[in-house]
mmCIF file of C-alpha atoms in Angstrom:
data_model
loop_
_atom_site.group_PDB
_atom_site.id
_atom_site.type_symbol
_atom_site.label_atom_id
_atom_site.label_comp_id
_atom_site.label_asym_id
_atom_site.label_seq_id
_atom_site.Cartn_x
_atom_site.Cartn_y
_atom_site.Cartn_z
ATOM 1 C CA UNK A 1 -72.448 -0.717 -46.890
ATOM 2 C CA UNK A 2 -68.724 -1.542 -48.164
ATOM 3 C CA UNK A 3 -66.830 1.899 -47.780
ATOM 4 C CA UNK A 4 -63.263 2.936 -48.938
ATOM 5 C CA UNK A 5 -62.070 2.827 -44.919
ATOM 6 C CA UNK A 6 -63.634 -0.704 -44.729
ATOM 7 C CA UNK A 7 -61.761 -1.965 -47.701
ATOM 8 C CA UNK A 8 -58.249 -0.892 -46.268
ATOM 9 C CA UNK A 9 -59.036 -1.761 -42.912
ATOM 10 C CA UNK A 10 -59.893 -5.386 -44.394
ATOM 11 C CA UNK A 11 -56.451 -4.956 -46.067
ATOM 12 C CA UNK A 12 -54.406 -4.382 -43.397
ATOM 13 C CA UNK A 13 -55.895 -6.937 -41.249
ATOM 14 C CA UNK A 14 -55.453 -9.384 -44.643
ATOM 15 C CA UNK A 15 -51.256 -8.008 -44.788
ATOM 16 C CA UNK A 16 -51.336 -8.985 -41.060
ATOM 17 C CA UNK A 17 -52.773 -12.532 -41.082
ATOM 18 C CA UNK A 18 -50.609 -12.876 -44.234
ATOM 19 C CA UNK A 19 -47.135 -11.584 -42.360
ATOM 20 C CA UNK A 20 -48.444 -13.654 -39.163
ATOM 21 C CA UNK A 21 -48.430 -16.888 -41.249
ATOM 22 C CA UNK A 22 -45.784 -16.926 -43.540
ATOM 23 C CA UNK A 23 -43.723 -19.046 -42.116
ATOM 24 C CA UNK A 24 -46.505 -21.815 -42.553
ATOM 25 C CA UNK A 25 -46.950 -20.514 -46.026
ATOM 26 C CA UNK A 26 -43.535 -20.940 -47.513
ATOM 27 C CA UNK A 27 -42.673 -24.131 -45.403
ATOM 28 C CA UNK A 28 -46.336 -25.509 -44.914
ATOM 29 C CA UNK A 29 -47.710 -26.528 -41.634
ATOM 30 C CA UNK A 30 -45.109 -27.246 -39.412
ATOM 31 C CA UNK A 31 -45.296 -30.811 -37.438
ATOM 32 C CA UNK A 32 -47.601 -29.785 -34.857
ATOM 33 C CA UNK A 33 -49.409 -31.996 -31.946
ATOM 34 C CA UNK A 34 -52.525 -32.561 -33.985
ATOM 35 C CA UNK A 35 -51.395 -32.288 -37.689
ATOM 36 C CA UNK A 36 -52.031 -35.717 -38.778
ATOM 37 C CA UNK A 37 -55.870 -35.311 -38.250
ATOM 38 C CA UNK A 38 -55.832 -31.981 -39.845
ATOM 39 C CA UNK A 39 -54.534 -33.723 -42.875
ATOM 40 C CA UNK A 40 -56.337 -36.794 -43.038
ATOM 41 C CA UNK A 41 -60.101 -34.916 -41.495
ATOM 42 C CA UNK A 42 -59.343 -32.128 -44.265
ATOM 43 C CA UNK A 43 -58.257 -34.414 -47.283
ATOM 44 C CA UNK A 44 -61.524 -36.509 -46.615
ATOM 45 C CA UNK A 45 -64.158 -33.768 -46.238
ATOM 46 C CA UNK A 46 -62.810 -32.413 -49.280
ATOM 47 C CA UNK A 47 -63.119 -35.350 -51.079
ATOM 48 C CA UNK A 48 -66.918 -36.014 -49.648
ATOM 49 C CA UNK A 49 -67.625 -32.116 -50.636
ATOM 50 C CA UNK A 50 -66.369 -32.415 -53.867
ATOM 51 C CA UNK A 51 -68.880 -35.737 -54.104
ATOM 52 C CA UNK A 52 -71.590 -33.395 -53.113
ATOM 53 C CA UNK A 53 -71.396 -35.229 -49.461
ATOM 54 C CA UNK A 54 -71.720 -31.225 -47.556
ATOM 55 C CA UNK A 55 -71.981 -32.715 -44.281
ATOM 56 C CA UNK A 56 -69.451 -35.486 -44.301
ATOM 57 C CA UNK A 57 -70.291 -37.503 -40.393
ATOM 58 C CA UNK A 58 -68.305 -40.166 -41.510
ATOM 59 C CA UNK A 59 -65.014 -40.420 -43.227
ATOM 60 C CA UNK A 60 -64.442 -43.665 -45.094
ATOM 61 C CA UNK A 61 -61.027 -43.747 -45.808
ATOM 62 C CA UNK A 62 -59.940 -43.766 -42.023
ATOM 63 C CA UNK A 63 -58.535 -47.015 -40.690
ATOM 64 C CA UNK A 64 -57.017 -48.406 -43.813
ATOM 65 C CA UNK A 65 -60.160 -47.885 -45.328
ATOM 66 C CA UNK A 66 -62.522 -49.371 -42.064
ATOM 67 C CA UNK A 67 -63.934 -45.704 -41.776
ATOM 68 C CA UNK A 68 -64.252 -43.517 -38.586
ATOM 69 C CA UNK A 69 -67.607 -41.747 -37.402
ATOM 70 C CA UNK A 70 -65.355 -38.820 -36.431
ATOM 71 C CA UNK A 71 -67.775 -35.873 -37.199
ATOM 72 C CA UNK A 72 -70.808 -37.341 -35.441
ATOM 73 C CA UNK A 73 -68.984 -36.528 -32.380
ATOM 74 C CA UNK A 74 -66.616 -33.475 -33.689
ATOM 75 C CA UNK A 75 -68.241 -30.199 -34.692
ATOM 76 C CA UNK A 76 -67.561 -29.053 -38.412
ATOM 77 C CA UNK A 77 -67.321 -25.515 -39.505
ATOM 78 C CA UNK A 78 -63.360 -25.345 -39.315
ATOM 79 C CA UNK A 79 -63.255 -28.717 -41.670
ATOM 80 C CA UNK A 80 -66.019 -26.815 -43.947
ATOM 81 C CA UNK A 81 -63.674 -24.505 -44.256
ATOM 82 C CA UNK A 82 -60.659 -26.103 -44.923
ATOM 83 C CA UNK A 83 -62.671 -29.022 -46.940
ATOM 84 C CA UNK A 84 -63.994 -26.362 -49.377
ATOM 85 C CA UNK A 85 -60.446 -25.500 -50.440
ATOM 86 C CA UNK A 86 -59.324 -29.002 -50.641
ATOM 87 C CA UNK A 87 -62.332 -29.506 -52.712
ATOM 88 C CA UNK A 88 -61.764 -26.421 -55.061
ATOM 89 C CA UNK A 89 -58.880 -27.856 -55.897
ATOM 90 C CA UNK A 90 -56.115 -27.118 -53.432
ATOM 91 C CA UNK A 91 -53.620 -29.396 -52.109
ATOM 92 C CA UNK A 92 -55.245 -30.385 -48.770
ATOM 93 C CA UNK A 93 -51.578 -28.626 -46.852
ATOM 94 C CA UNK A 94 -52.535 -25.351 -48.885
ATOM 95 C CA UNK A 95 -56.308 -25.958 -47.735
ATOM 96 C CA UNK A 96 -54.828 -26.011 -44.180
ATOM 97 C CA UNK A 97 -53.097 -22.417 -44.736
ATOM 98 C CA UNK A 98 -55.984 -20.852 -46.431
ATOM 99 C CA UNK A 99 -58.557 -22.369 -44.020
ATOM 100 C CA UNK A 100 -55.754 -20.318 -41.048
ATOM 101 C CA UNK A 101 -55.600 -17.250 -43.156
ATOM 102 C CA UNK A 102 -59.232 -16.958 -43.197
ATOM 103 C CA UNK A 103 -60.334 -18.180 -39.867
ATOM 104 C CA UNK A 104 -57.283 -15.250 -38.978
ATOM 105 C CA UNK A 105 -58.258 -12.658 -40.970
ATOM 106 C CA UNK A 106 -62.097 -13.419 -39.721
ATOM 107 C CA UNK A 107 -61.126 -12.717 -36.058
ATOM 108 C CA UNK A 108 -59.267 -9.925 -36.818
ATOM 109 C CA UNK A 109 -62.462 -8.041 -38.494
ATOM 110 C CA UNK A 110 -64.657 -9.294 -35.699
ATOM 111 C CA UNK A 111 -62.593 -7.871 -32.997
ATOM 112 C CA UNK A 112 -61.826 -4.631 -34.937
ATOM 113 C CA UNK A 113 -65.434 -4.306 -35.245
ATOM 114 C CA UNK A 114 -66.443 -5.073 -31.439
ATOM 115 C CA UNK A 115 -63.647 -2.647 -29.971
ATOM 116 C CA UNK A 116 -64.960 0.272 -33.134
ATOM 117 C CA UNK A 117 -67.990 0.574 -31.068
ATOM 118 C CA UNK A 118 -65.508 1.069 -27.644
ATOM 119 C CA UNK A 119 -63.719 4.227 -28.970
ATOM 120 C CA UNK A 120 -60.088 3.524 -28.445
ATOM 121 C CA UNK A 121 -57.480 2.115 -31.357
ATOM 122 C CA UNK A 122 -59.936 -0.751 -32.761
ATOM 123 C CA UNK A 123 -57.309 -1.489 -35.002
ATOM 124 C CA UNK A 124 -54.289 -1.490 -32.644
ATOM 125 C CA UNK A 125 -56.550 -4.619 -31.023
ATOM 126 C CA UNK A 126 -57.700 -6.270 -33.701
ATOM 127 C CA UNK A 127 -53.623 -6.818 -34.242
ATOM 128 C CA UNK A 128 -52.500 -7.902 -31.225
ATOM 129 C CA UNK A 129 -55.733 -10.123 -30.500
ATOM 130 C CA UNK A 130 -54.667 -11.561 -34.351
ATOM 131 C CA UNK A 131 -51.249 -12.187 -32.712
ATOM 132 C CA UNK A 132 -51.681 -12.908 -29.331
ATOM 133 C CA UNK A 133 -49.427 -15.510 -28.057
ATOM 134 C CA UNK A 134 -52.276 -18.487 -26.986
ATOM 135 C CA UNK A 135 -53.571 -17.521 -30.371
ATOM 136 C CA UNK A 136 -50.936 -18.032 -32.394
ATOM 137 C CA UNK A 137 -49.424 -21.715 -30.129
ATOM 138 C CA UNK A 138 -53.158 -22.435 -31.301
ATOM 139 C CA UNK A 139 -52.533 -23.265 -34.758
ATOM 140 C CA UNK A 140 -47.904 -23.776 -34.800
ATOM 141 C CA UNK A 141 -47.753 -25.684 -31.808
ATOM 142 C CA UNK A 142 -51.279 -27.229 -30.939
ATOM 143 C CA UNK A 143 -52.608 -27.467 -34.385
ATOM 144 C CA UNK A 144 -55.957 -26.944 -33.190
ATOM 145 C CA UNK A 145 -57.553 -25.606 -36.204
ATOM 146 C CA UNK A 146 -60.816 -25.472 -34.576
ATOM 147 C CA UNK A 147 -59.582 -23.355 -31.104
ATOM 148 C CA UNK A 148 -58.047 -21.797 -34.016
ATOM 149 C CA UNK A 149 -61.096 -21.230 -35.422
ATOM 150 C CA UNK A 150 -62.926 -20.403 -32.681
ATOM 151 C CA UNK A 151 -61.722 -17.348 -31.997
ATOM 152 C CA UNK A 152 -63.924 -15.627 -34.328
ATOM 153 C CA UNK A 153 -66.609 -15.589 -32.129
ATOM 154 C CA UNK A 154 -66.184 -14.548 -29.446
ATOM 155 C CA UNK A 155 -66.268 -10.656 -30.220
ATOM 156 C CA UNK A 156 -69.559 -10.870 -31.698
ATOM 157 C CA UNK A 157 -70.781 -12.915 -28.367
ATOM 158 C CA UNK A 158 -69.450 -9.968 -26.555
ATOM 159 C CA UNK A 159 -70.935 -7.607 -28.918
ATOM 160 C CA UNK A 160 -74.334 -9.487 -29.108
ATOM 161 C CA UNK A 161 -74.636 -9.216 -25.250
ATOM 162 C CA UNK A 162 -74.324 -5.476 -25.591
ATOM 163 C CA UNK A 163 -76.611 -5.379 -27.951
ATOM 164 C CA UNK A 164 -79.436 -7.254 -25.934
ATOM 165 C CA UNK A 165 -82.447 -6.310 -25.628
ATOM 166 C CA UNK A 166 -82.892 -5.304 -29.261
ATOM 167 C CA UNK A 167 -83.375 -7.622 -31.902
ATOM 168 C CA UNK A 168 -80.348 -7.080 -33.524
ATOM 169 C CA UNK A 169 -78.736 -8.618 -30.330
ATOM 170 C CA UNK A 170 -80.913 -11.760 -30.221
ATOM 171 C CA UNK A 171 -80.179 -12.934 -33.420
ATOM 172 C CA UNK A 172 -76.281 -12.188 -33.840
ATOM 173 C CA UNK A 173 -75.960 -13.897 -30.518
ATOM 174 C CA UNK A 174 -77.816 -16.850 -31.915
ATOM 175 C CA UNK A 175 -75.873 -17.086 -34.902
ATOM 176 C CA UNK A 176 -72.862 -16.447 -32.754
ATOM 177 C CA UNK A 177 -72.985 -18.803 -30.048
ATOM 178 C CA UNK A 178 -74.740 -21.527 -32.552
ATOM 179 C CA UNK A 179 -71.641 -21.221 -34.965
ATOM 180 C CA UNK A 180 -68.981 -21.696 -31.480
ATOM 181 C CA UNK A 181 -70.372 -24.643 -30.401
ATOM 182 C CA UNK A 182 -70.673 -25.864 -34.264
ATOM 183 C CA UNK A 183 -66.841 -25.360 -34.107
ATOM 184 C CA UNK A 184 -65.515 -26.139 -30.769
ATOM 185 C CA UNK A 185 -67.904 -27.864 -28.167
ATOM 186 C CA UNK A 186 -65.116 -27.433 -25.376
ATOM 187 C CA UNK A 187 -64.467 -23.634 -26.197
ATOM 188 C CA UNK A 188 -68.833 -23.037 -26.471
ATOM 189 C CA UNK A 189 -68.924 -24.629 -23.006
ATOM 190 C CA UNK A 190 -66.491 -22.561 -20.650
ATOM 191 C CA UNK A 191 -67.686 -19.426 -23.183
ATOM 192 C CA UNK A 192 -70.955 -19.997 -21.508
ATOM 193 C CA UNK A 193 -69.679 -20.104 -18.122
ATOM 194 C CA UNK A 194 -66.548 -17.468 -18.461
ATOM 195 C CA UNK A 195 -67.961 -14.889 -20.718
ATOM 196 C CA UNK A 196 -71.665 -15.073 -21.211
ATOM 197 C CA UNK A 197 -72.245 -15.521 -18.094
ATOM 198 C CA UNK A 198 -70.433 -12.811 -16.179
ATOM 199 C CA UNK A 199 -71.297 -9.623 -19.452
ATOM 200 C CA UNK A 200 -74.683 -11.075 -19.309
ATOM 201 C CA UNK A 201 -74.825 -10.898 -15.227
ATOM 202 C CA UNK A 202 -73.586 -7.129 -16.081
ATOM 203 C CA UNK A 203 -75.735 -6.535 -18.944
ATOM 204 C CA UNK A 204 -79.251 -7.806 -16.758
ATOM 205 C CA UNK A 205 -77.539 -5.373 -13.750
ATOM 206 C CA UNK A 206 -77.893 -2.182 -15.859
ATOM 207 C CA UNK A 207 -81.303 -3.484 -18.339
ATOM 208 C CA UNK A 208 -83.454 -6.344 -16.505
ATOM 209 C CA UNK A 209 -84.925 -6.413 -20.413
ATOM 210 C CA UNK A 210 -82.307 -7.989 -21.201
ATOM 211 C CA UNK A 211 -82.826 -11.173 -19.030
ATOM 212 C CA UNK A 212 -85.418 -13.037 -21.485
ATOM 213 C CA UNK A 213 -83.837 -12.078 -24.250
ATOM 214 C CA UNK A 214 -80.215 -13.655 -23.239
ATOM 215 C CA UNK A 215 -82.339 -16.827 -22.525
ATOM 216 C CA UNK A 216 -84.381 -16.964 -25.508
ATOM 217 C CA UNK A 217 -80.867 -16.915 -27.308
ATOM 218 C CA UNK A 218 -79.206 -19.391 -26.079
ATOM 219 C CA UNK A 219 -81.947 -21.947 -26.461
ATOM 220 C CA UNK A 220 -82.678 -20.676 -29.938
ATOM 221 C CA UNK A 221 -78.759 -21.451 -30.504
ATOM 222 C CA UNK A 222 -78.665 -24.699 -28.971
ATOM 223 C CA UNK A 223 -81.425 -25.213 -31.153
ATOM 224 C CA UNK A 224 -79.693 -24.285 -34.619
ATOM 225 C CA UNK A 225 -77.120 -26.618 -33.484
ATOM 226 C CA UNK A 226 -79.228 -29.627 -32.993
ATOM 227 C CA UNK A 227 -78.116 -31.547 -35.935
ATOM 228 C CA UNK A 228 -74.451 -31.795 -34.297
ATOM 229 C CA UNK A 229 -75.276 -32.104 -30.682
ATOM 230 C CA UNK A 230 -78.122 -34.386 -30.780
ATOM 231 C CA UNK A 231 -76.040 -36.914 -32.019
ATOM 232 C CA UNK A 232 -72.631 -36.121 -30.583
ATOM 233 C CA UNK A 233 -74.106 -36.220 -26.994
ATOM 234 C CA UNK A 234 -76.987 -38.968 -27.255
ATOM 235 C CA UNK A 235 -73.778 -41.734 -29.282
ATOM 236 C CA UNK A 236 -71.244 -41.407 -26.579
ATOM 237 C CA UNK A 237 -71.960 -44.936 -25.498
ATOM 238 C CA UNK A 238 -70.986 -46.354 -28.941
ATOM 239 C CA UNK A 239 -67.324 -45.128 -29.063
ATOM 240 C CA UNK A 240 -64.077 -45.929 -26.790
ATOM 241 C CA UNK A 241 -63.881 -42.297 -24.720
ATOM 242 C CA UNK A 242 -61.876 -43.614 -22.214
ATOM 243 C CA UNK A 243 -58.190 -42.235 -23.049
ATOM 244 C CA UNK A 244 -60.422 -38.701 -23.372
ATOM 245 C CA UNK A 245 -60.535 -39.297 -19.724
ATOM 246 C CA UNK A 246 -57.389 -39.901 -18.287
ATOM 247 C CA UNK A 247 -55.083 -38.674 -15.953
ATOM 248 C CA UNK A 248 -53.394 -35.947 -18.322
ATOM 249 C CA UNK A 249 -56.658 -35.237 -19.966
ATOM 250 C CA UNK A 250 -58.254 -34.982 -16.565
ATOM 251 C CA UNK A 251 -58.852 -31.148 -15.993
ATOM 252 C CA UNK A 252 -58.736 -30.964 -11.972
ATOM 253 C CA UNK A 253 -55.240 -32.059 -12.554
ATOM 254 C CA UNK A 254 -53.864 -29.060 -14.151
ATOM 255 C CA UNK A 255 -54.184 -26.705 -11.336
ATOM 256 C CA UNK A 256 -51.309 -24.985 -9.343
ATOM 257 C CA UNK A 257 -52.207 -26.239 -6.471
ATOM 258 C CA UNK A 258 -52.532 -29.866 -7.769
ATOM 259 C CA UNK A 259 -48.523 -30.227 -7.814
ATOM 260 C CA UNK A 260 -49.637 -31.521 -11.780
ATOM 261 C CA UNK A 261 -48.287 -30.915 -15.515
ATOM 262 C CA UNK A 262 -48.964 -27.190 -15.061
ATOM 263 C CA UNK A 263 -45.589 -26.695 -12.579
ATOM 264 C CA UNK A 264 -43.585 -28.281 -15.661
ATOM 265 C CA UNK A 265 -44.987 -25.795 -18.121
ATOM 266 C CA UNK A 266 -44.374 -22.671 -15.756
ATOM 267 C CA UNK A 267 -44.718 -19.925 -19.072
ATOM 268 C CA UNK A 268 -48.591 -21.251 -19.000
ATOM 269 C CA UNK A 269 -49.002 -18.953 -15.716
ATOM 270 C CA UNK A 270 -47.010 -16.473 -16.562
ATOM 271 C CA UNK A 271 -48.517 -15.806 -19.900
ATOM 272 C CA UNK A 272 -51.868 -16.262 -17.834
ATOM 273 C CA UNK A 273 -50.263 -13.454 -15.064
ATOM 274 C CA UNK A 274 -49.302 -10.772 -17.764
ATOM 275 C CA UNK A 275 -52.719 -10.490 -19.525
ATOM 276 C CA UNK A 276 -54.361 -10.400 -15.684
ATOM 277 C CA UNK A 277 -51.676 -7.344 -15.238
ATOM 278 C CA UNK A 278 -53.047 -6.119 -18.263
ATOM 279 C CA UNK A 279 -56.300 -6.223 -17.478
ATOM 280 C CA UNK A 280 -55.599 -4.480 -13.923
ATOM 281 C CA UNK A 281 -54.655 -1.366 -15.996
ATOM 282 C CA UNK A 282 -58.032 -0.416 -16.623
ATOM 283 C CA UNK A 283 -61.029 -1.525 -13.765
ATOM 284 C CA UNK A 284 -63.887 -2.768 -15.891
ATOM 285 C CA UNK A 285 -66.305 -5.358 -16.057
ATOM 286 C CA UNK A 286 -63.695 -6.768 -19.041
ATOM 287 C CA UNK A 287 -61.227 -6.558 -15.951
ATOM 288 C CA UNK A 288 -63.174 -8.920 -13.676
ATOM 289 C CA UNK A 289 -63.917 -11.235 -16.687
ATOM 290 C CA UNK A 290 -60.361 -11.414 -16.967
ATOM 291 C CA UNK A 291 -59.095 -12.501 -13.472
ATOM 292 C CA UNK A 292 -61.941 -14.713 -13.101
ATOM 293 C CA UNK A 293 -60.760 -16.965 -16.555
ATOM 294 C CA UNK A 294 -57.438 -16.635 -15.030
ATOM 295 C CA UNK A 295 -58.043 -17.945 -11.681
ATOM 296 C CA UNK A 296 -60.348 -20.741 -13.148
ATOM 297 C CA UNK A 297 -57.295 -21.407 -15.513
ATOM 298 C CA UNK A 298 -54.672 -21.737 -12.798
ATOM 299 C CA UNK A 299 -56.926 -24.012 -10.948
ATOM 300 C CA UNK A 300 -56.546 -21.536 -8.035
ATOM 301 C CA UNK A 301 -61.096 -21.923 -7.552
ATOM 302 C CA UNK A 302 -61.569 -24.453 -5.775
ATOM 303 C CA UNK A 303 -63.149 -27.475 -6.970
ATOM 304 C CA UNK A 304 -64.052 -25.779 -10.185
ATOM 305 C CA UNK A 305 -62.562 -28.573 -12.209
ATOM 306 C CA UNK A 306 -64.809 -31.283 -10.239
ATOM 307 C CA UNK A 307 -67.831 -29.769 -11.252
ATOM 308 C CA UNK A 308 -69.615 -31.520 -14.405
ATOM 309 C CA UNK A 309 -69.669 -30.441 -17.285
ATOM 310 C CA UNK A 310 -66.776 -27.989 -16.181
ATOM 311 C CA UNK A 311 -64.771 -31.202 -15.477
ATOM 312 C CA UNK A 312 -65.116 -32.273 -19.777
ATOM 313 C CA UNK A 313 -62.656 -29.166 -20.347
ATOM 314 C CA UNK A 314 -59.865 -31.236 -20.427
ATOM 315 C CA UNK A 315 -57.435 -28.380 -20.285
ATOM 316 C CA UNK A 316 -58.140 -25.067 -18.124
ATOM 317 C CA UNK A 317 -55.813 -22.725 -20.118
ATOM 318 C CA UNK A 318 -58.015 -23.723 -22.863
ATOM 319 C CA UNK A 319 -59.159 -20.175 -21.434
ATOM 320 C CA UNK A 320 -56.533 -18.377 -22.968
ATOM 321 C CA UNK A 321 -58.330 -17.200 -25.910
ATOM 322 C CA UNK A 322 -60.978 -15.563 -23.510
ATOM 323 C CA UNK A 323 -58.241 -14.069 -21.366
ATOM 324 C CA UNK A 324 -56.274 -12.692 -24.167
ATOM 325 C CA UNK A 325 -59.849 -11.424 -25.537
ATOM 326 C CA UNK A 326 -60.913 -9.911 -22.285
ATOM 327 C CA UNK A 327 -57.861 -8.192 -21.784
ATOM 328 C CA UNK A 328 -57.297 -6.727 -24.723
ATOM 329 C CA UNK A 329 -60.549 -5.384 -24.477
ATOM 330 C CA UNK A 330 -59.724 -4.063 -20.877
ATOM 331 C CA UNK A 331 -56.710 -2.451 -22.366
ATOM 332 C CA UNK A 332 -58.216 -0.956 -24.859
ATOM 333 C CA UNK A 333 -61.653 0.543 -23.720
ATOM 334 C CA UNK A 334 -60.050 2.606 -21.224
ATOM 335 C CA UNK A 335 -56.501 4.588 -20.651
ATOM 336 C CA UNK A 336 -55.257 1.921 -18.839
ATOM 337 C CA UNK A 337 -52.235 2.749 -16.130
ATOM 338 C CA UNK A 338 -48.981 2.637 -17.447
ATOM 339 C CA UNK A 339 -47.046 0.439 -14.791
ATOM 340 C CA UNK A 340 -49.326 -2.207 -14.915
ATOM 341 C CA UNK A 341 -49.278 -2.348 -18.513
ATOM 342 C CA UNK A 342 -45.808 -2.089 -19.118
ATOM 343 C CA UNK A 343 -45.608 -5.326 -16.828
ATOM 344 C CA UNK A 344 -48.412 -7.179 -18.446
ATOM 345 C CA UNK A 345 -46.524 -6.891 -21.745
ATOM 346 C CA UNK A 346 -42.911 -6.870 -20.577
ATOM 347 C CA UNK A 347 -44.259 -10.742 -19.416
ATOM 348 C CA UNK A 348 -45.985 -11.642 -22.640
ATOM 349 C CA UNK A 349 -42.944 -10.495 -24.791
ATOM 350 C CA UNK A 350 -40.348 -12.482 -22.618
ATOM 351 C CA UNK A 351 -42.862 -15.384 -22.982
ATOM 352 C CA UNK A 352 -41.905 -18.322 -25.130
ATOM 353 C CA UNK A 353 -44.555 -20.371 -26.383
ATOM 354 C CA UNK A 354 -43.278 -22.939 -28.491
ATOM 355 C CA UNK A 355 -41.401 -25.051 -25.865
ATOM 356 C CA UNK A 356 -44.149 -26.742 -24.253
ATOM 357 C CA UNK A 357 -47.490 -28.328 -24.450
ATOM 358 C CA UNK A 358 -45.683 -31.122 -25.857
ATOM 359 C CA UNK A 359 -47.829 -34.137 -26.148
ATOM 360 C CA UNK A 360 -51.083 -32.514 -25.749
ATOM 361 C CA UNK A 361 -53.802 -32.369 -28.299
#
């Protein structure tokens, strides 16, 4: 049921997103690392759409007109999104800004709605998670409209996994896990390992219900996905992977201790070391999820990276959506301790993003 408190709270989060992406809305997208295939993948599903082509595997105008089987390997939902509004009509650079409003505004209402059920400032969180830094690089520096994207999901994940062993649980975290790997295969993978894992660990600790319900799940998501992975992981052997591969795509090599990229890109850990200190400010399971994505992230497991298919990441601080989701939800299920805190964001507001990452898609 739509109330009055809804409808502002929808509103605010809408002024946020709005605020959050104006630059991109009175300048367009800027010249981030992966705007070229945001423009041409966009401009050519809307086109398809608009042919009545929904599901668009292959985009003929790629390649001087050769074509490109892109979206047999690719997942789809944040081109259905931005494809519908290049089909309705809009340029495909104001199909690109209304496909990041959304996918914004989206994650905003999904976190306000997992931390309403926490009792502390759901609001407050839905903000910052909207506008945490990893978040935000995401889409102005990365242009990664589908890590963009993805971030919609994974507070109704969390929230599913609560919810198990009730039906209500089973199917959002269906839908929910089915609609993250139908936008960012990647992001669905180290979800499974970095979050579903550990809350489910937790969840089987305190219900042992809960067990063949988190399995049946999955599989039933994996299932409801079948039309994009079945092809994307039984075609590899028809396309040229091997730059996908390579030493700066390679994920062991981003690690600390692997004297790699990561010690040129040194606000990467300390981004990753303020949301651990904010997480220490309140000891909960969120806390432990936390530090475990930011270990994994600063390559300080060891061998982690090595491990197939952990070793397809391509880039460990890919985590940084889960941190920034796991401690804001630390933060804000608890009264967290001051000091730590105030350190966590002192290092998160003297952070600058924009500066690196260069090169990286």
């Amino acid at each position: 049921m739509i109330t009055r408190n809804s409808l502002t709270i929808v509103s605010i989060l809408a002024l946020v997103a709005a605020l959050i992406l104006l630059p991109t809305f009175l300048l367009g997208p800027g010249f981030s690392h992966s705007v070229t295939y945001n423009y041409v993948w966009t401009s050519q599903f809307g086109t398809e759409i608009a042919k009545g082509n929904l599901y668009p595997r292959w985009l003929p105008g790629s390649f001087e007109g050769l074509g490109s089987p892109a979206f047999y390997f690719y997942p789809p939902i944040a081109f259905w999104i931005a494809g519908a509004f290049d089909a309705g009509g809009l340029s495909t650079l104001a199909a690109i800004n209304m496909a990041a409003f959304l996918t914004l505004l989206l994650s905003g209402i999904t976190m306000y709605h997992w931390l309403s059920g926490r009792g502390t400032y759901p609001l407050i969180g839905a903000i910052l998670y909207m506008a945490a830094p990893y978040h935000l690089l995401d889409f102005y520096v990365r242009g990664a409209l589908a890590e963009f994207t993805a971030f919609i999901w994974y507070p109704l994940i969390a929230l599913a996994i609560v919810r198990l062993p009730e039906r209500r649980g089973i199917v959002l975290l269906t839908l929910s896990y089915a609609g993250l790997v139908l936008t960012h295969l990647p992001m669905a993978m180290l979800t499974g390992f970095f979050l579903i894992a550990p809350l489910g660990a937790y969840k089987i600790w305190h219900d042992r219900r809960a067990i063949w319900p988190l399995v049946i799940s999955g599989a039933l998501a994996v299932g409801l996905a079948a039309f994009y992975l079945v092809p994307a992981l039984t075609m590899q052997g028809y396309i040229s992977s091997q730059l996908l591969w390579g030493a700066w795509y390679r994920a062991s090599s981003w690690g600390l201790l692997a004297h790699g990229p990561l010690l040129q890109m040194l606000y990467i850990p300390v981004l990753i070391g303020g949301l651990a200190l904010m997480s220490l400010s309140a000891r909960s399971i969120w806390t432990f999820v936390s530090l475990l994505a930011a270990l994994a992230a600063l390559g300080l497991i060891p061998f982690i990276w090595d491990i197939p298919p952990l070793s397809q990441a391509q880039f460990p601080w890919r985590l940084l959506g889960l941190i920034e989701f796991a401690a804001i939800t630390a933060m804000l299920s608890c009264r967290p301790k001051p000091i730590l805190l105030g350190l966590g964001l002192a290092r998160l507001i003297h952070q600058k993003c924009p500066e690196g990452l260069a090169g990286v898609a």
